[in-house]
Amino acid sequence: MSLQMKLCAITLDCSDPMALAAFYQQATGLEPHPKSNAEFAGLRGEDGLFIGFQRVDDYRAPSWPDQTVPQQSHLDFKVDDLDEAETRLLELGAGKPDHQPNRDRWRVLTDPAGHPFCLVTS
C-alpha cells in the first residue's frame, strides 16, 4: 500500500522570522499565525497550508544562481501578470538576480532573506 501524504507546511530558515513573514504576508495575503515570534513566525492559508520562518544563528543567504551557498529550495507562485507582480514584490523588498533563465515564462526573485522564488503564469 502506498503512503498518502498531503503537503501541510513549508518552513524557511532565515535570520529574522517576523520580517520575512511580513514580506510573504504582504505578497500573498495569508494570515499571520497568532503565536509568531522572533524565533518562529508563520502564515496560514484558508486551505490549511502553513508557511513557517525559523530563525537560524549565522544564517547565510543562498547565492543563486551561483552555488557557493545552494538555494536549498524555492517556492513558485502563480500570478496573472509577471510584470505587475514583479514590480509590486520589488517594492515590498524582494531582490531580482541578474540571471533570468526564461523571462517571458517566469521570473526569479529573492525574498529579503535571500531565498529564490519564482513567479509563473499558467
Coordinates of N, CA and C in Angstrom, one line a residue:
M1 N 0.9 -1.2 0.0 CA 0.0 0.0 0.0 C 0.9 1.2 0.0
S2 N 0.6 2.2 -0.9 CA 1.4 3.4 -0.9 C 1.0 4.4 0.2
L3 N 2.0 5.1 0.6 CA 1.8 6.2 1.6 C 1.1 7.4 1.0
Q4 N 0.1 7.9 1.6 CA -0.7 9.0 1.2 C -0.2 10.2 2.0
M5 N 0.4 11.2 1.4 CA 0.8 12.4 2.1 C 0.3 13.6 1.4
K6 N 0.0 14.6 2.2 CA -0.5 15.9 1.8 C 0.4 17.0 2.3
L7 N 0.9 17.8 1.5 CA 1.8 18.9 1.9 C 1.0 19.8 2.9
C8 N 1.5 20.1 4.1 CA 0.7 20.9 5.0 C 1.6 22.1 5.5
A9 N 2.9 22.1 5.3 CA 3.7 23.2 5.7 C 5.0 23.2 4.9
I10 N 5.5 24.4 4.8 CA 6.8 24.7 4.2 C 7.5 25.7 5.2
T11 N 8.8 25.4 5.6 CA 9.5 26.2 6.6 C 10.8 26.6 6.0
L12 N 11.1 27.9 6.0 CA 12.3 28.5 5.5 C 13.2 29.0 6.7
D13 N 14.4 28.7 6.6 CA 15.4 29.3 7.5 C 15.6 30.8 7.2
C14 N 15.9 31.6 8.2 CA 16.2 33.0 8.0 C 16.8 33.6 9.3
S15 N 17.2 34.8 9.2 CA 17.8 35.5 10.4 C 16.7 36.3 11.1
D16 N 15.6 36.6 10.5 CA 14.6 37.5 11.1 C 13.2 37.0 10.7
P17 N 12.6 36.0 11.4 CA 11.4 35.4 11.1 C 10.2 36.4 10.9
M18 N 10.1 37.3 11.8 CA 9.0 38.3 11.7 C 9.1 39.1 10.5
A19 N 10.2 39.6 10.1 CA 10.4 40.4 8.9 C 10.1 39.6 7.6
L20 N 10.6 38.3 7.6 CA 10.3 37.5 6.4 C 8.8 37.1 6.3
A21 N 8.2 36.9 7.5 CA 6.8 36.6 7.5 C 6.0 37.8 7.0
A22 N 6.4 39.0 7.4 CA 5.7 40.2 6.9 C 5.8 40.4 5.4
F23 N 7.0 40.1 4.9 CA 7.2 40.2 3.4 C 6.2 39.2 2.7
Y24 N 6.2 38.0 3.1 CA 5.3 37.0 2.5 C 3.8 37.3 2.8
Q25 N 3.5 37.8 3.9 CA 2.1 38.2 4.2 C 1.6 39.2 3.3
Q26 N 2.4 40.3 3.1 CA 2.1 41.3 2.1 C 2.0 40.8 0.7
A27 N 2.9 39.9 0.3 CA 2.9 39.4 -1.0 C 1.8 38.4 -1.3
T28 N 1.3 37.6 -0.3 CA 0.3 36.6 -0.6 C -1.0 36.9 0.0
G29 N -1.1 37.7 1.1 CA -2.4 37.9 1.8 C -2.7 36.8 2.8
L30 N -1.8 35.9 3.0 CA -2.0 34.9 4.0 C -2.0 35.5 5.4
E31 N -2.7 34.8 6.3 CA -2.9 35.4 7.7 C -1.8 35.0 8.6
P32 N -1.2 35.9 9.4 CA -0.2 35.6 10.3 C -0.7 34.7 11.4
H33 N 0.2 33.8 11.8 CA -0.2 32.9 12.9 C -0.1 33.7 14.2
P34 N -1.1 33.6 15.1 CA -1.1 34.4 16.3 C 0.1 34.2 17.3
K35 N 0.7 33.1 17.2 CA 1.8 32.8 18.1 C 3.2 33.1 17.5
S36 N 3.2 33.8 16.4 CA 4.5 34.1 15.7 C 5.4 34.9 16.7
N37 N 6.7 34.7 16.6 CA 7.6 35.4 17.4 C 8.9 35.5 16.8
A38 N 9.9 36.1 17.4 CA 11.2 36.3 16.9 C 12.0 35.0 16.5
E39 N 11.6 33.9 17.1 CA 12.3 32.6 16.8 C 11.6 31.9 15.7
F40 N 10.3 31.9 15.6 CA 9.5 31.2 14.6 C 8.2 32.0 14.3
A41 N 8.0 32.3 13.1 CA 6.8 33.0 12.7 C 6.1 32.2 11.6
G42 N 4.8 32.4 11.4 CA 4.1 31.6 10.4 C 3.0 32.3 9.8
L43 N 2.6 31.8 8.6 CA 1.4 32.3 7.9 C 0.5 31.1 7.6
R44 N -0.8 31.3 7.6 CA -1.7 30.2 7.3 C -2.7 30.6 6.2
G45 N -2.8 29.7 5.3 CA -3.8 29.9 4.2 C -5.1 29.3 4.6
E46 N -6.2 29.7 3.9 CA -7.5 29.1 4.1 C -7.6 27.6 3.8
D47 N -6.7 27.2 2.9 CA -6.7 25.8 2.5 C -5.9 24.9 3.5
G48 N -5.4 25.6 4.6 CA -4.6 24.8 5.6 C -3.1 24.8 5.4
L49 N -2.6 25.3 4.3 CA -1.2 25.3 4.1 C -0.5 26.3 5.1
F50 N 0.6 25.9 5.6 CA 1.3 26.8 6.6 C 2.7 27.0 6.0
I51 N 3.1 28.3 6.0 CA 4.5 28.7 5.7 C 5.1 29.2 6.9
G52 N 6.2 28.5 7.3 CA 6.9 28.9 8.6 C 8.2 29.5 8.3
F53 N 8.7 30.3 9.2 CA 10.0 31.0 9.1 C 10.7 30.9 10.4
Q54 N 11.8 30.1 10.4 CA 12.5 29.9 11.6 C 13.9 30.5 11.7
R55 N 14.2 31.1 12.8 CA 15.5 31.8 13.0 C 16.6 30.8 13.1
V56 N 17.7 31.1 12.4 CA 18.9 30.3 12.4 C 20.1 31.2 12.7
D57 N 20.8 30.8 13.7 CA 22.1 31.5 14.0 C 23.0 31.5 12.8
D58 N 23.7 32.5 12.5 CA 24.6 32.6 11.4 C 24.1 32.2 10.1
Y59 N 22.8 32.6 9.9 CA 22.1 32.3 8.6 C 22.9 32.8 7.4
R60 N 23.1 32.1 6.4 CA 23.8 32.5 5.1 C 22.8 32.4 4.0
A61 N 22.5 33.5 3.4 CA 21.5 33.5 2.3 C 22.0 32.7 1.1
P62 N 21.1 32.0 0.3 CA 21.5 31.4 -0.9 C 22.1 32.4 -1.9
S63 N 23.0 31.9 -2.7 CA 23.7 32.8 -3.7 C 23.3 32.3 -5.1
W64 N 22.1 32.3 -5.4 CA 21.6 31.8 -6.7 C 21.9 32.8 -7.8
P65 N 22.3 32.4 -9.0 CA 22.5 31.1 -9.5 C 23.8 30.4 -9.1
D66 N 24.7 31.2 -8.6 CA 26.0 30.6 -8.1 C 25.6 29.7 -6.9
Q67 N 26.3 28.6 -6.8 CA 26.0 27.6 -5.8 C 27.0 27.6 -4.6
T68 N 27.7 28.7 -4.4 CA 28.5 28.8 -3.3 C 27.7 28.5 -2.0
V69 N 26.6 29.1 -1.9 CA 25.6 28.7 -0.9 C 24.3 28.3 -1.6
P70 N 24.1 27.0 -1.7 CA 23.0 26.5 -2.6 C 21.6 27.1 -2.2
Q71 N 20.7 27.1 -3.2 CA 19.4 27.6 -2.9 C 18.6 26.8 -1.9
Q72 N 18.9 25.5 -1.8 CA 18.2 24.6 -0.8 C 16.8 24.3 -1.2
S73 N 16.0 25.2 -1.6 CA 14.6 25.0 -2.0 C 14.2 26.3 -2.6
H74 N 13.0 26.3 -3.3 CA 12.4 27.5 -3.7 C 10.9 27.3 -3.9
L75 N 10.2 28.4 -3.8 CA 8.7 28.4 -4.0 C 8.4 29.0 -5.3
D76 N 7.3 28.5 -5.9 CA 6.7 29.0 -7.1 C 5.3 29.6 -6.8
F77 N 5.1 30.8 -7.3 CA 3.8 31.5 -7.1 C 3.2 31.8 -8.5
K78 N 2.0 31.3 -8.7 CA 1.3 31.6 -9.9 C 0.7 33.0 -9.8
V79 N 0.9 33.8 -10.9 CA 0.4 35.2 -11.0 C -0.2 35.4 -12.3
D80 N -1.1 36.4 -12.4 CA -1.7 36.7 -13.7 C -0.8 37.6 -14.6
D81 N 0.0 38.5 -14.0 CA 0.8 39.4 -14.8 C 2.2 39.4 -14.2
L82 N 3.2 38.9 -14.9 CA 4.5 38.8 -14.4 C 5.1 40.2 -14.1
D83 N 4.9 41.1 -15.0 CA 5.5 42.5 -14.8 C 4.9 43.2 -13.6
E84 N 3.6 43.1 -13.5 CA 2.9 43.7 -12.4 C 3.3 43.1 -11.0
A85 N 3.4 41.8 -11.0 CA 3.7 41.1 -9.7 C 5.2 41.4 -9.4
E86 N 6.1 41.4 -10.4 CA 7.5 41.7 -10.1 C 7.6 43.1 -9.6
T87 N 7.0 44.0 -10.2 CA 7.1 45.4 -9.7 C 6.6 45.5 -8.2
R88 N 5.5 44.9 -7.9 CA 5.0 45.0 -6.5 C 5.9 44.3 -5.5
L89 N 6.4 43.2 -5.9 CA 7.3 42.5 -5.0 C 8.6 43.2 -4.8
L90 N 9.1 43.8 -5.8 CA 10.4 44.6 -5.6 C 10.1 45.8 -4.7
E91 N 8.9 46.4 -4.8 CA 8.5 47.5 -3.9 C 8.5 47.0 -2.4
L92 N 8.1 45.7 -2.2 CA 8.0 45.1 -0.9 C 9.3 44.7 -0.3
G93 N 10.4 44.7 -1.2 CA 11.7 44.4 -0.7 C 12.3 43.1 -1.3
A94 N 11.7 42.6 -2.3 CA 12.3 41.4 -3.0 C 13.5 41.9 -3.8
G95 N 14.4 41.0 -4.1 CA 15.5 41.3 -5.0 C 15.3 40.6 -6.3
K96 N 16.1 41.0 -7.3 CA 16.0 40.4 -8.6 C 17.4 40.1 -9.1
P97 N 17.7 38.8 -9.2 CA 19.0 38.4 -9.7 C 19.2 38.8 -11.2
D98 N 20.4 39.1 -11.6 CA 20.6 39.4 -13.0 C 20.3 38.2 -13.9
H99 N 20.6 37.0 -13.4 CA 20.3 35.8 -14.2 C 18.8 35.5 -14.2
Q100 N 18.2 35.5 -15.4 CA 16.8 35.2 -15.6 C 16.6 34.2 -16.7
P101 N 16.5 32.9 -16.4 CA 16.6 31.9 -17.4 C 15.5 31.9 -18.5
N102 N 14.3 32.3 -18.2 CA 13.3 32.4 -19.2 C 12.3 33.5 -18.8
R103 N 12.7 34.7 -19.0 CA 12.0 35.9 -18.5 C 10.6 36.0 -19.0
D104 N 10.2 35.4 -20.2 CA 8.9 35.5 -20.7 C 7.9 34.5 -20.1
R105 N 8.4 33.5 -19.4 CA 7.6 32.5 -18.8 C 7.6 32.5 -17.3
W106 N 8.7 33.0 -16.7 CA 8.8 33.1 -15.3 C 9.8 34.1 -14.9
R107 N 9.8 34.6 -13.6 CA 10.8 35.5 -13.1 C 11.3 34.9 -11.8
V108 N 12.6 35.0 -11.7 CA 13.2 34.6 -10.4 C 13.5 35.8 -9.6
L109 N 13.0 35.8 -8.4 CA 13.2 36.9 -7.4 C 13.8 36.3 -6.2
T110 N 14.2 37.1 -5.3 CA 14.7 36.6 -4.0 C 13.9 37.4 -2.9
D111 N 13.6 36.6 -1.8 CA 12.9 37.3 -0.7 C 14.0 38.1 0.1
P112 N 13.6 38.9 1.1 CA 14.5 39.7 1.8 C 15.6 38.9 2.5
A113 N 15.4 37.6 2.8 CA 16.4 36.7 3.4 C 17.3 36.0 2.4
G114 N 17.0 36.3 1.1 CA 17.9 35.7 0.0 C 17.4 34.4 -0.6
H115 N 16.2 33.9 -0.2 CA 15.7 32.7 -0.8 C 15.1 33.0 -2.2
P116 N 15.6 32.2 -3.2 CA 15.0 32.4 -4.5 C 13.5 31.9 -4.5
F117 N 12.7 32.6 -5.3 CA 11.3 32.1 -5.6 C 11.0 32.6 -7.0
C118 N 10.0 31.9 -7.6 CA 9.7 32.1 -9.0 C 8.2 32.6 -9.1
L119 N 8.0 33.5 -10.0 CA 6.7 34.0 -10.4 C 6.4 33.3 -11.7
V120 N 5.3 32.6 -11.8 CA 5.0 31.9 -13.1 C 3.6 32.2 -13.5
T121 N 3.3 32.1 -14.8 CA 2.0 32.2 -15.3 C 1.6 30.8 -15.8
S122 N 0.3 30.6 -15.9 CA -0.3 29.3 -16.3 C 0.6 28.4 -17.1

